[in-house]
Amino acid sequence: MLLVTGGAGFIGREIVRLAVAEGRPVRVFDALRPDVHHSPPRAISGVEFVRGDLRDPAALDAALRGVDVVCHQAAKVGLGVELADAPDYASTNVLGTAELIAAMGRSGCGSLVLASSMVVYGEGAYRDAAGRRRRPAPRAVDDLEAGRFEPRDAETGAPLEPGLIDEDDRLDPRNNYALTKLAQEHLGAEWARSTGGSVATLRYHNVYGVGMPRDTPYAGVAAIFRSALAHGAAPRVFEDGGQRRDFVHVQDVARANLAAIGWLGAQTPSTVRAFNIGSGTVTTVGEIAAGLARAMHGPPPVVTGEYRLGDVRHITASSARAHDELDWSAVVDLESGLREFAGASTDEVV
């Protein structure tokens, strides 16, 4: 039996659909938070649904009966709006995951796929003019206010060239959400060491697609742009729009989760392995906004120069490890994925 926490959510629901199509017995555990679910989710035939909070040990014990693998998708997502969000991030993501691994320890379940995020890296990978790997310091407020958005070498002040980040790069979380995702990774590793279980940690890059939460400040940037266009407004692009990202379609992310479940079945006890899950296509935030505007026949983006202090400039993925070890690669190209996303009906983009 597969248990998908957050299985009524954007990514979780796609994982459930794919798992059911493969003939797997699936149980969904979801709190149906009102800041994510504006209406009750549609049932999926043959899937058991348990409404519960990750911070409730009794609910978890009941949900884990007969489960041999957990796909942990439940989390409060997004960069956050203000410091007052910090307790909710910590409670939902860190305490919730701690309760989950404790319950897994009680149940004897031995396999965990953990949804992590690119945010654990902080800034992406960079090289200096000599080709040496460099990690820039956090960007200064004075630079951001002046429109100087590109990171520079902390030692020389020289410009840096962004590249692809891999799983062995240094982890440097720079906001509340990122800190909680890294804490989840550490909790998963501690569970594996303590129980002999195995963990596949999937570091998602920018996931998009039909079903993204909308009309919430915690939504992904693609959903925010689409929502503005659906209301006839121009998408507002922060900084200068040149932020490099890797947008990966939700169907590909779901496939990665199923591939990770298969991989876990062949691992030795206490295996912990992280995988970047990205499309391999580098694009910019401005290009995403412009592409959606064209597809939806809306006004062109407005570049605002605004910034969020906890954001990073460039972060793009090398997913070579997932290709080599999980036998997984993204198959949905960005152009067709955005076209599908732009054309989704309002009730599909929940």
mmCIF file of C-alpha atoms in Angstrom:
data_model
loop_
_atom_site.group_PDB
_atom_site.id
_atom_site.type_symbol
_atom_site.label_atom_id
_atom_site.label_comp_id
_atom_site.label_asym_id
_atom_site.label_seq_id
_atom_site.Cartn_x
_atom_site.Cartn_y
_atom_site.Cartn_z
ATOM 1 C CA MET A 1 0.000 0.000 0.000
ATOM 2 C CA LEU A 2 1.239 3.481 -0.941
ATOM 3 C CA LEU A 3 0.387 6.390 1.362
ATOM 4 C CA VAL A 4 0.544 9.842 -0.255
ATOM 5 C CA THR A 5 0.527 12.665 2.284
ATOM 6 C CA GLY A 6 -0.854 15.812 0.721
ATOM 7 C CA GLY A 7 -2.401 13.533 -1.873
ATOM 8 C CA ALA A 8 -5.275 15.921 -2.564
ATOM 9 C CA GLY A 9 -2.855 18.699 -3.511
ATOM 10 C CA PHE A 10 -1.355 19.822 -6.798
ATOM 11 C CA ILE A 11 1.561 17.379 -7.022
ATOM 12 C CA GLY A 12 0.147 14.716 -4.722
ATOM 13 C CA ARG A 13 -2.998 14.286 -6.788
ATOM 14 C CA GLU A 14 -0.967 13.698 -9.952
ATOM 15 C CA ILE A 15 1.118 11.082 -8.137
ATOM 16 C CA VAL A 16 -2.057 9.359 -6.994
ATOM 17 C CA ARG A 17 -3.477 9.318 -10.527
ATOM 18 C CA LEU A 18 -0.320 7.798 -11.937
ATOM 19 C CA ALA A 19 -0.016 5.227 -9.141
ATOM 20 C CA VAL A 20 -3.641 4.136 -9.649
ATOM 21 C CA ALA A 21 -3.038 3.831 -13.392
ATOM 22 C CA GLU A 22 -0.152 1.481 -12.592
ATOM 23 C CA GLY A 23 -2.461 -0.656 -10.459
ATOM 24 C CA ARG A 24 -1.044 0.310 -7.061
ATOM 25 C CA PRO A 25 -3.294 0.390 -3.980
ATOM 26 C CA VAL A 26 -3.213 4.001 -2.736
ATOM 27 C CA ARG A 27 -4.331 5.820 0.385
ATOM 28 C CA VAL A 28 -4.402 9.623 0.582
ATOM 29 C CA PHE A 29 -3.773 11.535 3.806
ATOM 30 C CA ASP A 30 -4.559 15.258 3.599
ATOM 31 C CA ALA A 31 -5.649 18.033 5.965
ATOM 32 C CA LEU A 32 -7.429 19.962 3.155
ATOM 33 C CA ARG A 33 -6.030 23.281 4.373
ATOM 34 C CA PRO A 34 -8.346 26.137 3.365
ATOM 35 C CA ASP A 35 -5.413 28.281 2.189
ATOM 36 C CA VAL A 36 -4.745 25.606 -0.465
ATOM 37 C CA HIS A 37 -8.126 24.030 -1.194
ATOM 38 C CA HIS A 38 -10.795 26.574 -2.116
ATOM 39 C CA SER A 39 -13.297 23.766 -2.763
ATOM 40 C CA PRO A 40 -13.488 20.045 -1.914
ATOM 41 C CA PRO A 41 -11.218 17.982 -4.190
ATOM 42 C CA ARG A 42 -12.754 15.573 -6.647
ATOM 43 C CA ALA A 43 -12.570 11.941 -5.542
ATOM 44 C CA ILE A 44 -10.405 9.479 -7.453
ATOM 45 C CA SER A 45 -12.061 6.106 -7.946
ATOM 46 C CA GLY A 46 -10.532 3.295 -5.921
ATOM 47 C CA VAL A 47 -8.489 5.579 -3.654
ATOM 48 C CA GLU A 48 -9.050 5.608 0.088
ATOM 49 C CA PHE A 49 -9.084 9.139 1.525
ATOM 50 C CA VAL A 50 -8.209 9.937 5.149
ATOM 51 C CA ARG A 51 -8.593 13.515 6.317
ATOM 52 C CA GLY A 52 -6.077 14.307 9.024
ATOM 53 C CA ASP A 53 -3.285 16.547 10.206
ATOM 54 C CA LEU A 54 0.325 15.400 10.146
ATOM 55 C CA ARG A 55 0.724 16.719 13.679
ATOM 56 C CA ASP A 56 -1.859 14.205 14.973
ATOM 57 C CA PRO A 57 -0.073 10.948 15.945
ATOM 58 C CA ALA A 58 -3.294 8.947 16.238
ATOM 59 C CA ALA A 59 -4.421 9.965 12.760
ATOM 60 C CA LEU A 60 -1.029 9.010 11.333
ATOM 61 C CA ASP A 61 -1.035 5.626 13.079
ATOM 62 C CA ALA A 62 -4.398 4.858 11.494
ATOM 63 C CA ALA A 63 -3.311 6.078 8.048
ATOM 64 C CA LEU A 64 -0.112 3.975 8.107
ATOM 65 C CA ARG A 65 -1.799 0.622 8.723
ATOM 66 C CA GLY A 66 -0.760 -1.761 5.973
ATOM 67 C CA VAL A 67 1.471 0.850 4.286
ATOM 68 C CA ASP A 68 4.896 -0.174 2.977
ATOM 69 C CA VAL A 69 5.941 3.088 1.282
ATOM 70 C CA VAL A 70 5.151 6.737 2.019
ATOM 71 C CA CYS A 71 5.274 9.509 -0.558
ATOM 72 C CA HIS A 72 5.462 12.649 1.603
ATOM 73 C CA GLN A 73 4.140 15.653 -0.320
ATOM 74 C CA ALA A 74 2.280 17.518 2.436
ATOM 75 C CA ALA A 75 3.846 20.894 3.244
ATOM 76 C CA LYS A 76 3.206 24.603 3.474
ATOM 77 C CA VAL A 77 4.870 25.923 0.328
ATOM 78 C CA GLY A 78 6.010 29.223 -1.132
ATOM 79 C CA LEU A 79 8.445 31.857 -0.006
ATOM 80 C CA GLY A 80 6.121 33.293 2.632
ATOM 81 C CA VAL A 81 4.669 36.762 2.941
ATOM 82 C CA GLU A 82 6.015 37.981 6.278
ATOM 83 C CA LEU A 83 7.947 36.857 9.316
ATOM 84 C CA ALA A 84 4.664 36.022 11.037
ATOM 85 C CA ASP A 85 4.421 33.018 8.660
ATOM 86 C CA ALA A 86 7.439 31.372 10.324
ATOM 87 C CA PRO A 87 5.544 29.449 13.041
ATOM 88 C CA ASP A 88 3.146 27.924 10.516
ATOM 89 C CA TYR A 89 6.004 26.850 8.235
ATOM 90 C CA ALA A 90 7.902 25.305 11.149
ATOM 91 C CA SER A 91 4.873 23.597 12.656
ATOM 92 C CA THR A 92 3.449 22.239 9.406
ATOM 93 C CA ASN A 93 6.662 21.214 7.694
ATOM 94 C CA VAL A 94 9.079 20.372 10.502
ATOM 95 C CA LEU A 95 6.832 19.154 13.316
ATOM 96 C CA GLY A 96 4.546 17.466 10.778
ATOM 97 C CA THR A 97 7.452 15.541 9.252
ATOM 98 C CA ALA A 98 8.816 14.666 12.697
ATOM 99 C CA GLU A 99 5.453 13.170 13.634
ATOM 100 C CA LEU A 100 5.340 11.288 10.327
ATOM 101 C CA ILE A 101 8.733 9.627 10.747
ATOM 102 C CA ALA A 102 7.918 8.786 14.366
ATOM 103 C CA ALA A 103 4.703 7.110 13.215
ATOM 104 C CA MET A 104 6.596 5.290 10.467
ATOM 105 C CA GLY A 105 8.979 4.030 13.113
ATOM 106 C CA ARG A 106 6.028 2.663 15.076
ATOM 107 C CA SER A 107 4.424 1.086 12.005
ATOM 108 C CA GLY A 108 7.547 -0.521 10.560
ATOM 109 C CA CYS A 109 7.116 1.131 7.147
ATOM 110 C CA GLY A 110 10.561 1.109 5.552
ATOM 111 C CA SER A 111 10.475 3.328 2.444
ATOM 112 C CA LEU A 112 10.059 7.093 2.117
ATOM 113 C CA VAL A 113 9.950 9.388 -0.898
ATOM 114 C CA LEU A 114 10.398 12.901 0.453
ATOM 115 C CA ALA A 115 9.375 15.982 -1.508
ATOM 116 C CA SER A 116 12.109 18.550 -1.010
ATOM 117 C CA SER A 117 12.939 21.617 -3.073
ATOM 118 C CA MET A 118 15.630 23.494 -4.941
ATOM 119 C CA VAL A 119 15.355 26.154 -2.219
ATOM 120 C CA VAL A 120 17.681 24.139 0.033
ATOM 121 C CA TYR A 121 20.595 25.259 -2.169
ATOM 122 C CA GLY A 122 19.970 28.989 -1.786
ATOM 123 C CA GLU A 123 21.641 30.552 -4.788
ATOM 124 C CA GLY A 124 22.459 28.279 -7.695
ATOM 125 C CA ALA A 125 25.827 27.213 -9.063
ATOM 126 C CA TYR A 126 28.249 29.787 -10.444
ATOM 127 C CA ARG A 127 31.727 29.955 -11.925
ATOM 128 C CA ASP A 128 34.159 32.839 -12.044
ATOM 129 C CA ALA A 129 36.070 34.012 -15.094
ATOM 130 C CA ALA A 130 38.708 31.325 -14.484
ATOM 131 C CA GLY A 131 36.088 28.566 -14.433
ATOM 132 C CA ARG A 132 36.271 27.973 -10.691
ATOM 133 C CA ARG A 133 33.119 27.080 -8.755
ATOM 134 C CA ARG A 134 31.888 29.980 -6.629
ATOM 135 C CA ARG A 135 28.922 30.541 -4.335
ATOM 136 C CA PRO A 136 27.960 34.183 -3.940
ATOM 137 C CA ALA A 137 27.043 35.748 -0.632
ATOM 138 C CA PRO A 138 23.414 36.740 0.005
ATOM 139 C CA ARG A 139 22.502 39.772 -2.062
ATOM 140 C CA ALA A 140 22.691 43.129 -0.291
ATOM 141 C CA VAL A 141 19.626 45.336 0.103
ATOM 142 C CA ASP A 142 21.559 48.329 -1.261
ATOM 143 C CA ASP A 143 22.313 46.433 -4.475
ATOM 144 C CA LEU A 144 18.734 45.261 -4.890
ATOM 145 C CA GLU A 145 17.365 48.757 -4.294
ATOM 146 C CA ALA A 146 19.726 50.059 -6.959
ATOM 147 C CA GLY A 147 18.676 47.386 -9.476
ATOM 148 C CA ARG A 148 21.961 45.503 -9.246
ATOM 149 C CA PHE A 149 20.512 41.991 -9.244
ATOM 150 C CA GLU A 150 23.356 39.799 -10.526
ATOM 151 C CA PRO A 151 25.437 38.053 -7.840
ATOM 152 C CA ARG A 152 29.129 38.795 -7.745
ATOM 153 C CA ASP A 153 32.187 37.007 -6.420
ATOM 154 C CA ALA A 154 32.367 37.655 -2.681
ATOM 155 C CA GLU A 155 36.169 37.938 -2.847
ATOM 156 C CA THR A 156 36.763 39.982 -5.993
ATOM 157 C CA GLY A 157 33.435 41.646 -6.779
ATOM 158 C CA ALA A 158 33.683 40.285 -10.336
ATOM 159 C CA PRO A 159 30.578 39.004 -12.188
ATOM 160 C CA LEU A 160 29.787 35.296 -11.944
ATOM 161 C CA GLU A 161 28.441 33.000 -14.653
ATOM 162 C CA PRO A 162 25.411 30.896 -13.578
ATOM 163 C CA GLY A 163 25.389 27.170 -14.309
ATOM 164 C CA LEU A 164 23.608 23.950 -13.324
ATOM 165 C CA ILE A 165 23.549 22.896 -9.698
ATOM 166 C CA ASP A 166 24.034 19.278 -8.669
ATOM 167 C CA GLU A 167 23.149 17.367 -5.532
ATOM 168 C CA ASP A 168 26.619 17.621 -4.012
ATOM 169 C CA ASP A 169 26.646 21.424 -4.045
ATOM 170 C CA ARG A 170 26.569 23.221 -0.720
ATOM 171 C CA LEU A 171 23.169 23.678 0.905
ATOM 172 C CA ASP A 172 22.442 27.255 1.945
ATOM 173 C CA PRO A 173 18.735 27.876 2.689
ATOM 174 C CA ARG A 174 17.851 31.572 2.728
ATOM 175 C CA ASN A 175 14.212 31.847 3.867
ATOM 176 C CA ASN A 176 11.753 30.223 6.271
ATOM 177 C CA TYR A 177 10.409 27.781 3.719
ATOM 178 C CA ALA A 178 13.893 26.715 2.642
ATOM 179 C CA LEU A 179 14.953 26.137 6.247
ATOM 180 C CA THR A 180 11.978 23.862 6.829
ATOM 181 C CA LYS A 181 12.632 21.842 3.669
ATOM 182 C CA LEU A 182 16.227 21.226 4.748
ATOM 183 C CA ALA A 183 14.969 20.236 8.200
ATOM 184 C CA GLN A 184 12.671 17.705 6.519
ATOM 185 C CA GLU A 185 15.677 16.237 4.711
ATOM 186 C CA HIS A 186 17.597 15.874 7.973
ATOM 187 C CA LEU A 187 14.601 14.279 9.686
ATOM 188 C CA GLY A 188 14.263 11.782 6.859
ATOM 189 C CA ALA A 189 17.953 10.894 7.130
ATOM 190 C CA GLU A 190 17.666 10.441 10.899
ATOM 191 C CA TRP A 191 14.684 8.117 10.414
ATOM 192 C CA ALA A 192 16.684 6.030 7.934
ATOM 193 C CA ARG A 193 19.661 5.754 10.295
ATOM 194 C CA SER A 194 17.440 4.839 13.233
ATOM 195 C CA THR A 195 15.219 2.283 11.520
ATOM 196 C CA GLY A 196 17.212 0.942 8.578
ATOM 197 C CA GLY A 197 14.688 2.462 6.196
ATOM 198 C CA SER A 198 15.547 4.082 2.866
ATOM 199 C CA VAL A 199 14.829 7.612 1.648
ATOM 200 C CA ALA A 200 14.734 9.102 -1.827
ATOM 201 C CA THR A 201 14.738 12.894 -1.452
ATOM 202 C CA LEU A 202 13.427 14.673 -4.541
ATOM 203 C CA ARG A 203 14.499 18.301 -4.847
ATOM 204 C CA TYR A 204 11.830 19.740 -7.098
ATOM 205 C CA HIS A 205 12.629 22.736 -9.241
ATOM 206 C CA ASN A 206 9.802 25.049 -10.398
ATOM 207 C CA VAL A 207 6.805 22.747 -10.779
ATOM 208 C CA TYR A 208 3.928 23.971 -12.931
ATOM 209 C CA GLY A 209 0.857 22.593 -14.668
ATOM 210 C CA VAL A 210 -2.898 22.248 -14.539
ATOM 211 C CA GLY A 211 -4.110 22.129 -10.943
ATOM 212 C CA MET A 212 -1.680 24.683 -9.492
ATOM 213 C CA PRO A 213 -3.162 26.590 -6.542
ATOM 214 C CA ARG A 214 -4.207 30.085 -7.619
ATOM 215 C CA ASP A 215 -5.213 33.406 -6.034
ATOM 216 C CA THR A 216 -2.951 32.897 -3.043
ATOM 217 C CA PRO A 217 0.323 34.679 -2.181
ATOM 218 C CA TYR A 218 1.885 31.258 -1.565
ATOM 219 C CA ALA A 219 1.267 30.058 -5.130
ATOM 220 C CA GLY A 220 4.051 29.432 -7.618
ATOM 221 C CA VAL A 221 5.074 32.222 -9.959
ATOM 222 C CA ALA A 222 3.509 30.577 -13.025
ATOM 223 C CA ALA A 223 0.135 30.399 -11.248
ATOM 224 C CA ILE A 224 0.427 34.024 -10.127
ATOM 225 C CA PHE A 225 1.106 35.132 -13.716
ATOM 226 C CA ARG A 226 -1.749 33.034 -15.076
ATOM 227 C CA SER A 227 -4.172 34.327 -12.476
ATOM 228 C CA ALA A 228 -3.340 37.939 -13.365
ATOM 229 C CA LEU A 229 -3.865 37.254 -17.066
ATOM 230 C CA ALA A 230 -7.159 35.472 -16.393
ATOM 231 C CA HIS A 231 -8.364 38.683 -14.748
ATOM 232 C CA GLY A 232 -7.211 40.793 -17.695
ATOM 233 C CA ALA A 233 -4.166 42.220 -15.909
ATOM 234 C CA ALA A 234 -0.555 42.195 -17.008
ATOM 235 C CA PRO A 235 1.676 39.777 -15.084
ATOM 236 C CA ARG A 236 4.043 41.656 -12.777
ATOM 237 C CA VAL A 237 7.638 40.472 -13.029
ATOM 238 C CA PHE A 238 10.020 41.187 -10.169
ATOM 239 C CA GLU A 239 13.613 42.364 -10.585
ATOM 240 C CA ASP A 240 14.396 42.667 -14.298
ATOM 241 C CA GLY A 241 12.852 39.347 -15.319
ATOM 242 C CA GLY A 242 16.229 37.777 -15.956
ATOM 243 C CA GLN A 243 16.091 35.310 -13.064
ATOM 244 C CA ARG A 244 17.038 31.885 -14.445
ATOM 245 C CA ARG A 245 14.856 28.933 -13.447
ATOM 246 C CA ASP A 246 14.044 25.368 -14.476
ATOM 247 C CA PHE A 247 10.288 24.806 -14.886
ATOM 248 C CA VAL A 248 9.298 21.138 -14.741
ATOM 249 C CA HIS A 249 5.798 19.850 -15.509
ATOM 250 C CA VAL A 250 3.768 18.227 -12.744
ATOM 251 C CA GLN A 251 3.304 15.059 -14.809
ATOM 252 C CA ASP A 252 7.070 14.638 -14.986
ATOM 253 C CA VAL A 253 7.351 15.224 -11.236
ATOM 254 C CA ALA A 254 4.742 12.526 -10.599
ATOM 255 C CA ARG A 255 6.689 10.135 -12.829
ATOM 256 C CA ALA A 256 9.827 10.908 -10.821
ATOM 257 C CA ASN A 257 8.039 9.932 -7.619
ATOM 258 C CA LEU A 258 6.956 6.592 -9.049
ATOM 259 C CA ALA A 259 10.490 6.005 -10.346
ATOM 260 C CA ALA A 260 11.839 6.758 -6.861
ATOM 261 C CA ILE A 261 9.432 4.254 -5.307
ATOM 262 C CA GLY A 262 10.744 1.590 -7.669
ATOM 263 C CA TRP A 263 14.338 2.582 -6.888
ATOM 264 C CA LEU A 264 13.743 2.295 -3.129
ATOM 265 C CA GLY A 265 12.749 -1.326 -3.514
ATOM 266 C CA ALA A 266 16.277 -2.226 -4.605
ATOM 267 C CA GLN A 267 18.202 -0.317 -1.904
ATOM 268 C CA THR A 268 20.163 -1.585 1.076
ATOM 269 C CA PRO A 269 19.130 -0.532 4.608
ATOM 270 C CA SER A 270 19.657 3.092 5.687
ATOM 271 C CA THR A 271 20.101 4.420 2.142
ATOM 272 C CA VAL A 272 19.600 8.196 1.833
ATOM 273 C CA ARG A 273 19.928 9.763 -1.607
ATOM 274 C CA ALA A 274 18.949 13.175 -3.004
ATOM 275 C CA PHE A 275 17.879 13.805 -6.608
ATOM 276 C CA ASN A 276 17.296 17.032 -8.504
ATOM 277 C CA ILE A 277 14.017 16.910 -10.413
ATOM 278 C CA GLY A 278 14.138 19.453 -13.223
ATOM 279 C CA SER A 279 13.395 19.626 -16.910
ATOM 280 C CA GLY A 280 16.919 20.429 -18.035
ATOM 281 C CA THR A 281 15.611 23.530 -19.842
ATOM 282 C CA VAL A 282 16.895 26.876 -18.596
ATOM 283 C CA THR A 283 14.454 29.761 -18.945
ATOM 284 C CA THR A 284 13.839 33.075 -17.223
ATOM 285 C CA VAL A 285 10.952 34.325 -15.140
ATOM 286 C CA GLY A 286 10.381 37.053 -17.711
ATOM 287 C CA GLU A 287 10.170 34.510 -20.514
ATOM 288 C CA ILE A 288 7.577 32.492 -18.587
ATOM 289 C CA ALA A 289 5.447 35.599 -18.073
ATOM 290 C CA ALA A 290 5.738 36.583 -21.733
ATOM 291 C CA GLY A 291 4.955 33.065 -22.943
ATOM 292 C CA LEU A 292 1.808 32.856 -20.831
ATOM 293 C CA ALA A 293 0.729 36.318 -21.969
ATOM 294 C CA ARG A 294 1.025 35.259 -25.621
ATOM 295 C CA ALA A 295 -0.773 31.974 -25.039
ATOM 296 C CA MET A 296 -3.629 33.706 -23.221
ATOM 297 C CA HIS A 297 -3.744 36.693 -25.601
ATOM 298 C CA GLY A 298 -3.230 39.011 -22.659
ATOM 299 C CA PRO A 299 -1.231 42.163 -22.006
ATOM 300 C CA PRO A 300 2.543 41.856 -22.005
ATOM 301 C CA PRO A 301 4.356 41.568 -18.668
ATOM 302 C CA VAL A 302 5.270 44.621 -16.622
ATOM 303 C CA VAL A 303 8.804 44.487 -15.230
ATOM 304 C CA THR A 304 8.590 46.168 -11.835
ATOM 305 C CA GLY A 305 12.099 46.122 -10.398
ATOM 306 C CA GLU A 306 10.587 44.937 -7.103
ATOM 307 C CA TYR A 307 12.333 42.159 -5.207
ATOM 308 C CA ARG A 308 11.910 39.762 -2.310
ATOM 309 C CA LEU A 309 14.861 39.654 0.051
ATOM 310 C CA GLY A 310 14.607 35.889 0.613
ATOM 311 C CA ASP A 311 14.598 35.094 -3.112
ATOM 312 C CA VAL A 312 17.624 34.065 -5.170
ATOM 313 C CA ARG A 313 18.770 35.174 -8.586
ATOM 314 C CA HIS A 314 19.568 32.011 -10.550
ATOM 315 C CA ILE A 315 18.861 28.353 -9.749
ATOM 316 C CA THR A 316 18.773 25.694 -12.470
ATOM 317 C CA ALA A 317 19.151 21.946 -12.190
ATOM 318 C CA SER A 318 21.387 19.188 -13.333
ATOM 319 C CA SER A 319 19.115 16.139 -13.200
ATOM 320 C CA ALA A 320 21.804 13.751 -14.427
ATOM 321 C CA ARG A 321 21.685 11.688 -11.232
ATOM 322 C CA ALA A 322 17.933 11.095 -11.578
ATOM 323 C CA HIS A 323 18.467 10.086 -15.204
ATOM 324 C CA ASP A 324 21.292 7.689 -14.378
ATOM 325 C CA GLU A 325 19.961 6.136 -11.159
ATOM 326 C CA LEU A 326 16.171 6.463 -11.365
ATOM 327 C CA ASP A 327 15.993 6.013 -15.147
ATOM 328 C CA TRP A 328 13.923 9.193 -15.224
ATOM 329 C CA SER A 329 13.931 12.224 -17.498
ATOM 330 C CA ALA A 330 11.400 14.978 -18.077
ATOM 331 C CA VAL A 331 9.385 14.468 -21.264
ATOM 332 C CA VAL A 332 6.968 17.443 -21.296
ATOM 333 C CA ASP A 333 8.586 20.321 -23.171
ATOM 334 C CA LEU A 334 8.090 23.814 -21.791
ATOM 335 C CA GLU A 335 6.258 25.243 -24.790
ATOM 336 C CA SER A 336 3.551 22.577 -24.880
ATOM 337 C CA GLY A 337 3.316 22.484 -21.088
ATOM 338 C CA LEU A 338 2.732 26.218 -20.869
ATOM 339 C CA ARG A 339 0.211 26.071 -23.695
ATOM 340 C CA GLU A 340 -1.773 23.398 -21.819
ATOM 341 C CA PHE A 341 -1.511 25.374 -18.576
ATOM 342 C CA ALA A 342 -2.623 28.604 -20.232
ATOM 343 C CA GLY A 343 -5.623 26.897 -21.821
ATOM 344 C CA ALA A 344 -6.875 25.151 -18.677
ATOM 345 C CA SER A 345 -10.377 26.073 -17.576
ATOM 346 C CA THR A 346 -10.804 27.979 -14.321
ATOM 347 C CA ASP A 347 -12.048 24.952 -12.412
ATOM 348 C CA GLU A 348 -8.998 22.945 -13.496
ATOM 349 C CA VAL A 349 -6.587 25.490 -11.998
ATOM 350 C CA VAL A 350 -7.702 25.074 -8.416
#
